[in-house]
Tab-separated table of C-alpha atoms in Angstrom:
chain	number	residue	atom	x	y	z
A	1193	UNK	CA	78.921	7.722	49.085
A	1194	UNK	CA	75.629	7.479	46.969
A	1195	UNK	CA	73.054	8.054	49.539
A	1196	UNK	CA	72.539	7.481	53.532
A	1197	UNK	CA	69.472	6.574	55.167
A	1198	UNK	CA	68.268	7.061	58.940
A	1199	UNK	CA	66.044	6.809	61.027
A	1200	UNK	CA	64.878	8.966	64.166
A	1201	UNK	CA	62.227	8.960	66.325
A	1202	UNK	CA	60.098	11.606	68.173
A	1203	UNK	CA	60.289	12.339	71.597
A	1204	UNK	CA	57.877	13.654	74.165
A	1205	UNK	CA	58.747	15.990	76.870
A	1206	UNK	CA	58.331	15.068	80.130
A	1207	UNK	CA	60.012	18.293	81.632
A	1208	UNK	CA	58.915	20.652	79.230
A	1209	UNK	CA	60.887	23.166	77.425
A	1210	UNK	CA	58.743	26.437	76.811
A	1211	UNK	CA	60.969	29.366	76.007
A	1212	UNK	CA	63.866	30.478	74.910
A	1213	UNK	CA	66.740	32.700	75.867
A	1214	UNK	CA	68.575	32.690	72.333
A	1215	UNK	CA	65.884	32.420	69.421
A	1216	UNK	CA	68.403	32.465	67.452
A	1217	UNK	CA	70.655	29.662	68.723
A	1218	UNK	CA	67.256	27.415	69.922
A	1219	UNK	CA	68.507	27.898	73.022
A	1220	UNK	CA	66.007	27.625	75.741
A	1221	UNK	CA	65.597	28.772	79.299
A	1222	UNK	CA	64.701	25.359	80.929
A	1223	UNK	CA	66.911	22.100	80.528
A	1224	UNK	CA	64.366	19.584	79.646
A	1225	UNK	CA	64.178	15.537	79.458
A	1226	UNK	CA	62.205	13.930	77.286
A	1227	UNK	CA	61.432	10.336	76.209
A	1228	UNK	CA	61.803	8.340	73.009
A	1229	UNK	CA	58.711	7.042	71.550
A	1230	UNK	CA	59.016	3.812	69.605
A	1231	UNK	CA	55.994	3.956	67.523
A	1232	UNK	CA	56.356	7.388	65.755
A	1233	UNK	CA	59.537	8.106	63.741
A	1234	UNK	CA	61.309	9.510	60.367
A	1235	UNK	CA	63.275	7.772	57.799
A	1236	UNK	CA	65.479	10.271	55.823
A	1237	UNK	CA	67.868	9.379	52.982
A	1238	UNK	CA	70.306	12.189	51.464
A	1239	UNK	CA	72.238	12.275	48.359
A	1240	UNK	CA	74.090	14.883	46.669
A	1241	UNK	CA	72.118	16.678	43.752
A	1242	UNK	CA	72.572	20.503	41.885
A	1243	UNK	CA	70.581	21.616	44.742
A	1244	UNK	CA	68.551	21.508	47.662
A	1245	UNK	CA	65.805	19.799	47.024
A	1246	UNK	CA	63.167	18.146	50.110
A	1247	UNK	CA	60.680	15.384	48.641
A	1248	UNK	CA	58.362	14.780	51.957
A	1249	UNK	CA	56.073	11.965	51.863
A	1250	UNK	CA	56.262	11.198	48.506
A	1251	UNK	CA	56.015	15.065	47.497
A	1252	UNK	CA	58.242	17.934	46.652
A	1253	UNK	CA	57.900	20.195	49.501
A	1254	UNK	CA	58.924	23.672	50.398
A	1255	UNK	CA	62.804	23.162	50.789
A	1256	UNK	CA	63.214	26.253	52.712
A	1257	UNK	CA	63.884	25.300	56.284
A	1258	UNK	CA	66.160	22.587	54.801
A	1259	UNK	CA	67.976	24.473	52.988
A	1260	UNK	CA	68.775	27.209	55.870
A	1261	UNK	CA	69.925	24.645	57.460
A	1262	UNK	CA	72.089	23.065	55.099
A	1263	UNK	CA	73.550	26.064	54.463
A	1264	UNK	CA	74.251	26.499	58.779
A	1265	UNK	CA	76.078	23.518	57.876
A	1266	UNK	CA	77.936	24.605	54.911
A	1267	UNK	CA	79.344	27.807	57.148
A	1268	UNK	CA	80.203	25.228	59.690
A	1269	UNK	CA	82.035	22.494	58.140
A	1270	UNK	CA	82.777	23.653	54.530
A	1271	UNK	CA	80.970	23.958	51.176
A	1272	UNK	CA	79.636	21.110	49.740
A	1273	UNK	CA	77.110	20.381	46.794
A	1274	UNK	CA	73.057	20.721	46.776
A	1275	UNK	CA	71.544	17.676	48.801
A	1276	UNK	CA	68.338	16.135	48.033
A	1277	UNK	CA	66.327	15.086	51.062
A	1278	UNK	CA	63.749	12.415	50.802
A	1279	UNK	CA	61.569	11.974	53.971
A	1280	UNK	CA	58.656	10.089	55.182
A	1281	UNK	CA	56.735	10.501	58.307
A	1282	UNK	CA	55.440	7.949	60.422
A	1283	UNK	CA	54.073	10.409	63.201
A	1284	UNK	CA	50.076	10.670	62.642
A	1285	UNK	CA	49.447	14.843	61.789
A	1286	UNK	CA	46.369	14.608	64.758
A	1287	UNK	CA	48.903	13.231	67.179
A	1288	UNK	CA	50.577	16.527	68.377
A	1289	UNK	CA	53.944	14.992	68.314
A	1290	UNK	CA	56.487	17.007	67.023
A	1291	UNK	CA	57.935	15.066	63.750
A	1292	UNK	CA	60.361	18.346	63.617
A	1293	UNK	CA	62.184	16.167	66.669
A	1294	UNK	CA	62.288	13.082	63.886
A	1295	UNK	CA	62.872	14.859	61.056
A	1296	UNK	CA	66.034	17.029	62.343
A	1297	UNK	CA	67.611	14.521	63.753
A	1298	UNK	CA	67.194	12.117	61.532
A	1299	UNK	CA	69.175	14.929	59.084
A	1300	UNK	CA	71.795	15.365	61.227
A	1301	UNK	CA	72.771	11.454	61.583
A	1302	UNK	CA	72.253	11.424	57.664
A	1303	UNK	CA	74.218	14.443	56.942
A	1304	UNK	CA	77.042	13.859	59.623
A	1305	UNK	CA	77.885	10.499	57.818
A	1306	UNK	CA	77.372	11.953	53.979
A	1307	UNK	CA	80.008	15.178	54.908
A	1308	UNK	CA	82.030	12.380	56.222
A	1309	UNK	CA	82.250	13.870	59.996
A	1310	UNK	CA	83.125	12.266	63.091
A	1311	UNK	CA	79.546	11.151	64.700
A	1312	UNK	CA	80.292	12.626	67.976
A	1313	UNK	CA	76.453	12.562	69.431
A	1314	UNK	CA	77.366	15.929	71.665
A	1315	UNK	CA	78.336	18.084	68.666
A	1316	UNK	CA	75.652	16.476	66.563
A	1317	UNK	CA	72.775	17.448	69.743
A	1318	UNK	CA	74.102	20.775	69.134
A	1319	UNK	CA	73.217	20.852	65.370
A	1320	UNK	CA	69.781	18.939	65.227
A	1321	UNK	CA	68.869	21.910	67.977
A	1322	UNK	CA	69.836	24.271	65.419
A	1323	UNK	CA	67.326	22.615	63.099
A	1324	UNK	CA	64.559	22.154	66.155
A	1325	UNK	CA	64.992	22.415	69.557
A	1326	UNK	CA	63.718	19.269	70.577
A	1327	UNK	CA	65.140	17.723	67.928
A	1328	UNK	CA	68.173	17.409	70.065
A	1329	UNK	CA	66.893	14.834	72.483
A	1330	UNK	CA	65.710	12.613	69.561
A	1331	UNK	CA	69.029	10.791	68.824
A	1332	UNK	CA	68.666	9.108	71.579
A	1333	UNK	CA	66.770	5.881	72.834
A	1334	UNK	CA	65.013	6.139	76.333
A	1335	UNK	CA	65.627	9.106	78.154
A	1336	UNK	CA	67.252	11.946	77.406
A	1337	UNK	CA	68.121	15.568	78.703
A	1338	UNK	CA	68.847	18.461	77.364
A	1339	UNK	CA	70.969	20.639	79.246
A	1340	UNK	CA	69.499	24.624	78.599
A	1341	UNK	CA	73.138	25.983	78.653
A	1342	UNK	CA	74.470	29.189	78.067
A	1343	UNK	CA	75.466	29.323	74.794
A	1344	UNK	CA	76.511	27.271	71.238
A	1345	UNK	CA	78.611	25.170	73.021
A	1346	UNK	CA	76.666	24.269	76.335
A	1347	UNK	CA	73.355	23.835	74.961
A	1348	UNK	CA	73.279	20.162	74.011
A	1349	UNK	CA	71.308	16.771	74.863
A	1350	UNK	CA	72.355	13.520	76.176
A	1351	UNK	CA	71.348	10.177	76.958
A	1352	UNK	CA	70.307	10.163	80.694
A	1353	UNK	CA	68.712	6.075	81.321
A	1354	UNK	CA	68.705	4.127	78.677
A	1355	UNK	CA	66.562	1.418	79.645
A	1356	UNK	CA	63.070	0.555	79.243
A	1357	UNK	CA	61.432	1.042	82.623
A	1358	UNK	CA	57.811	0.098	81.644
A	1359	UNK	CA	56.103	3.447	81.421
A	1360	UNK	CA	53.361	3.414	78.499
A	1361	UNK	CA	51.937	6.128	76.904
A	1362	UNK	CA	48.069	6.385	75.484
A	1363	UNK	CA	48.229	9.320	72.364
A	1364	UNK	CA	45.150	10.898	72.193
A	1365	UNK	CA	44.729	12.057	68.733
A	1366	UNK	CA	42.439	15.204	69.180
A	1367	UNK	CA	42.653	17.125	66.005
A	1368	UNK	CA	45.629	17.884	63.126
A	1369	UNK	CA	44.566	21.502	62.372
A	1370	UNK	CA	47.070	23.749	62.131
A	1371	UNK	CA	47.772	25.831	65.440
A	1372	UNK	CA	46.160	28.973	65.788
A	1373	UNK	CA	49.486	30.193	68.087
A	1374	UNK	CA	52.363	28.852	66.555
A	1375	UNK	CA	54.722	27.415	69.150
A	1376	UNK	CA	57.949	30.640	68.959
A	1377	UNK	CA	55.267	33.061	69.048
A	1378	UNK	CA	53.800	31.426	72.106
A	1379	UNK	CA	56.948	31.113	73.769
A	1380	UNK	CA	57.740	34.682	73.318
A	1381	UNK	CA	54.469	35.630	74.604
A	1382	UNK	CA	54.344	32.368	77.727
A	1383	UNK	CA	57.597	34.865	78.772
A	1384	UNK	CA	55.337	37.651	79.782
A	1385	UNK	CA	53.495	35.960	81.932
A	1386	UNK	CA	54.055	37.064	85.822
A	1387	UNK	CA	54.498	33.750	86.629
A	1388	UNK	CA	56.691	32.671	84.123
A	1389	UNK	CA	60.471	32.791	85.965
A	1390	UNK	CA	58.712	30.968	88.799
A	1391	UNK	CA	57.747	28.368	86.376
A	1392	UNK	CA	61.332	28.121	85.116
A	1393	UNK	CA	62.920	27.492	88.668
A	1394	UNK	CA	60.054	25.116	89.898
A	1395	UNK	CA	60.847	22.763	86.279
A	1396	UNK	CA	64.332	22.857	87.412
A	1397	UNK	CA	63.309	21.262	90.435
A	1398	UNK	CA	61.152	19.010	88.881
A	1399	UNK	CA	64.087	18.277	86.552
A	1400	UNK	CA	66.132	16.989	89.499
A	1401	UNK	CA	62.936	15.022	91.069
A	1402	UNK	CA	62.268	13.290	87.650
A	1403	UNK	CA	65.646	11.629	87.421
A	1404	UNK	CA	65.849	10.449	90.477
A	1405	UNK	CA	62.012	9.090	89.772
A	1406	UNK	CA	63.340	7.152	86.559
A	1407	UNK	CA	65.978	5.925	88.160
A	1408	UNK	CA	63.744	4.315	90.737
A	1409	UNK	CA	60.766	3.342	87.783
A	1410	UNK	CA	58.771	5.256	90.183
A	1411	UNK	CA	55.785	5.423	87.533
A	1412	UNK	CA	53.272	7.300	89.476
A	1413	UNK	CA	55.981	9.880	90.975
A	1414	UNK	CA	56.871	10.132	87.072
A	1415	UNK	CA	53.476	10.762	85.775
A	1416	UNK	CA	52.707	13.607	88.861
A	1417	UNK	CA	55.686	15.410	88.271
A	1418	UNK	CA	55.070	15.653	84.135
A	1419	UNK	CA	51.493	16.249	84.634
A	1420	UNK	CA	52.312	19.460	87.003
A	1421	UNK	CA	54.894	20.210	84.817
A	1422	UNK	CA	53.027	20.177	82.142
A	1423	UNK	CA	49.738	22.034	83.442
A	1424	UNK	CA	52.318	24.478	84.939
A	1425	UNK	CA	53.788	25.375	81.206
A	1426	UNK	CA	49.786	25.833	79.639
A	1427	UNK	CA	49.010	28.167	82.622
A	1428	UNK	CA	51.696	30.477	81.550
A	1429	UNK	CA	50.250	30.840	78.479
A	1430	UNK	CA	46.914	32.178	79.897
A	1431	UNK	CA	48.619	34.659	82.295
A	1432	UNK	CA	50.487	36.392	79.661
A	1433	UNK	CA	50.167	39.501	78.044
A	1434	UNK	CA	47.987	38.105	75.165
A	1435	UNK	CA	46.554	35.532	76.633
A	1436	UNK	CA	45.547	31.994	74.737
A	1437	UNK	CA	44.902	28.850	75.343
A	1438	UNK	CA	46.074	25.396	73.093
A	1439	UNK	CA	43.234	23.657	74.870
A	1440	UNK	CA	40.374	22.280	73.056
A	1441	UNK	CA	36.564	21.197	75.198
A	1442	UNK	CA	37.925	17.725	74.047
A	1443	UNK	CA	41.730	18.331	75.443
A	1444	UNK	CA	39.934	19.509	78.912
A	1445	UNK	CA	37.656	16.408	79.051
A	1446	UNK	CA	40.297	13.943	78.550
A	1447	UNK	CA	42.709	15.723	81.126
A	1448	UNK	CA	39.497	15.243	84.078
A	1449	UNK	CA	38.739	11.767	82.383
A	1450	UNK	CA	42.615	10.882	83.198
A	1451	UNK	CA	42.072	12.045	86.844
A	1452	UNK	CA	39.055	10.286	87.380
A	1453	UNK	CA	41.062	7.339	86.516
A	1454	UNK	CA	43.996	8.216	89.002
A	1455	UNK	CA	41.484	9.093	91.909
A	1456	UNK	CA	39.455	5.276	91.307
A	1457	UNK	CA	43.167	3.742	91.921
A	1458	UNK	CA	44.570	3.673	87.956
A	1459	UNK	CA	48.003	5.075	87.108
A	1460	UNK	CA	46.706	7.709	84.889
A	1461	UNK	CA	48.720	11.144	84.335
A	1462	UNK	CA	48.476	13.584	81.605
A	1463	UNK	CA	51.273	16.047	79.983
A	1464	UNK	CA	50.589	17.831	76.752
A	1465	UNK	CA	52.953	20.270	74.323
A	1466	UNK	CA	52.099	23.172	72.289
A	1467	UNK	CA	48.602	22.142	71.075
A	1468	UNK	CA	45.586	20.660	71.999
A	1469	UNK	CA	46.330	16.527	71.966
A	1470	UNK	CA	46.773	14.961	75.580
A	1471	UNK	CA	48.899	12.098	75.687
A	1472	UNK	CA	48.336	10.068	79.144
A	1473	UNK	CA	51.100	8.521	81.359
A	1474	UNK	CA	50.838	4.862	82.663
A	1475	UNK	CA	52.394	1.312	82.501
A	1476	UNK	CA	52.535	-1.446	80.629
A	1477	UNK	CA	50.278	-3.612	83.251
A	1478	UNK	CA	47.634	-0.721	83.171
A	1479	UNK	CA	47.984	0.278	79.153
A	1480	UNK	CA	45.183	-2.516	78.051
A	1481	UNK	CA	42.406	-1.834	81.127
A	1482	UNK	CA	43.106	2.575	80.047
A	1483	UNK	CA	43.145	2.249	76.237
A	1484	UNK	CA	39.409	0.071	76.534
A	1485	UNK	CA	37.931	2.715	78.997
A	1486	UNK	CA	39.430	5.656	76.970
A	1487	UNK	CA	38.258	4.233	73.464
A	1488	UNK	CA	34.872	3.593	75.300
A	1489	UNK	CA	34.229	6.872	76.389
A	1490	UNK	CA	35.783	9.099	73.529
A	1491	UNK	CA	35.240	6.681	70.564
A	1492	UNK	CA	35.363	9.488	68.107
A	1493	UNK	CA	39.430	9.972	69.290
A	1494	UNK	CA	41.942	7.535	68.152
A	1495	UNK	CA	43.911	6.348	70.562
A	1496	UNK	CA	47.666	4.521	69.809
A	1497	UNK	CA	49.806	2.983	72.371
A	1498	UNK	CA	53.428	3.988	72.568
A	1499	UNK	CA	56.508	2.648	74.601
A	1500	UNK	CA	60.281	4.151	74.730
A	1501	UNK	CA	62.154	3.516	71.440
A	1502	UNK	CA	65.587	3.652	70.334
A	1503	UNK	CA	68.272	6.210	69.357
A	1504	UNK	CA	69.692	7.048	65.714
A	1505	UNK	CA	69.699	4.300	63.689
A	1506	UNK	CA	71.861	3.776	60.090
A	1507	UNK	CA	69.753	1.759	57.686
């Protein structure tokens, strides 16, 4: 085989995952579900070459992460030759959305079929989590859920609905500098908090409540239950031991701009990850009237419109 190309897209959380109980596994200590954005994705195409080698974007980039994880792969399933990796992002840098989730599990589809392996997508959940944790829920379309598990083996995503049940989202695009907490050292630290194992059991609830919410294309029970969820996880983080805070004067404004909207009658719900860009729950016969009172209030924000998008795709 010459080279393989695929294509993965990112994923947003809508039971977060914020901490983990095996750092080294990317293992975490909530199961989460997440789901698939169409709009934002990676296309990756690997070859063999003399050695590692990552060209992102058009550049030669720092190879490093690749290449430890190439070489988790080579310990795996056998030595094989350097691999160059060419990438390209199509997840905007202001957007907050992890293209780690893309990027790893676009690799994994692309390396699974180079190495010749069988595409089982439990086994290859397990190694795009290896890469980044989320990246484990991205090989799927719609919904997925990770399952925390207890080790290697457990710890793995599938596809929980895979239909489109009309749920938008608005991606506020608040700012693309780098974080000042970077998100393992704010897990480690979101695990000191007093409140945190309360956290953890309440998202397992939540967990339960969201599925059965999807299910039913219960919109507005979806968007409460992410939004608490969500607000829950960003608490921890200013109850810990060194307390911080991803949230910018902008983030905060947006978040009581999006309840203003669910209080006059709109479905309007908030969740946010590790940083300070809000993304804002709704459906597609609300998305237009939103996006023109968002863009009207915040013009300097870009706003994009995203619905659920597919699984791993061979190109």
């Amino acid at each position: 085989m010459n080279e393989i190309t695929v294509r993965a897209h990112t994923n947003i959380a809508l039971i977060k995952y914020w901490g983990k109980a095996n750092v080294a596994l990317n293992i975490p200590t909530t199961s989460s579900l997440s789901m698939t954005l169409d709009r934002f994705y990676t296309t990756t195409s690997v070859a063999f070459a003399a050695q590692d080698q990552l060209v992102l974007n058009g550049q030669t980039a720092d190879a490093t992460r690749v290449h430890n994880f190439l070489d988790m792969l080579r310990a795996k399933y056998g030595d094989f030759p350097g691999v160059l990796v060419t990438s390209k992002n199509h997840v905007p840098t202001a957007a907050g959305l992890a293209s780690s989730a893309s990027s790893f599990a676009a690799l994994t589809g692309a390396m699974f079929r180079l190495l010749e392996l069988p595409e089982d997508l439990t086994e290859m959940s397990r190694i795009a989590r290896r890469g980044s944790g989320s990246a484990s829920r991205s090989l799927f379309g719609n919904f997925a859920v990770w399952n925390k598990g207890e080790d290697d083996a457990s710890s793995y995503a599938e596809s929980f609905y895979d239909e489109d049940i009309h749920l938008s989202m608005l991606v506020a695009e608040i700012s693309s500098a780098q974080k000042k907490m970077p998100s393992t050292r704010g897990m480690q630290l979101a695990q000191t908090a007093p409140t945190y194992r309360s956290w953890v059991e309440k998202s397992a609830g939540q967990l339960e409540e969201m599925k059965a919410a999807i299910r039913q294309a219960d919109i507005e029970k979806i968007g409460r239950l992410a939004e608490d969820n969500a607000l829950g996880m960003h608490e921890q983080n200013r109850l810990c031991a060194e307390p911080f805070d991803y949230f910018t004067e902008d983030t905060r404004r947006i978040i009581a701009f999006t309840q203003e909207c669910y209080k006059s009658g709109l479905l309007a719900f908030v969740t946010i990850d590790a940083g300070p860009n809000v993304k804002i729950i709704t459906d597609k016969a609300t998305e237009k009237i939103l996006l023109e009172k968002f863009r009207a209030n915040f013009p300097e924000i870009t706003f994009d419109v995203a619905h659920a998008g597919g699984g791993l795709e061979y190109l």
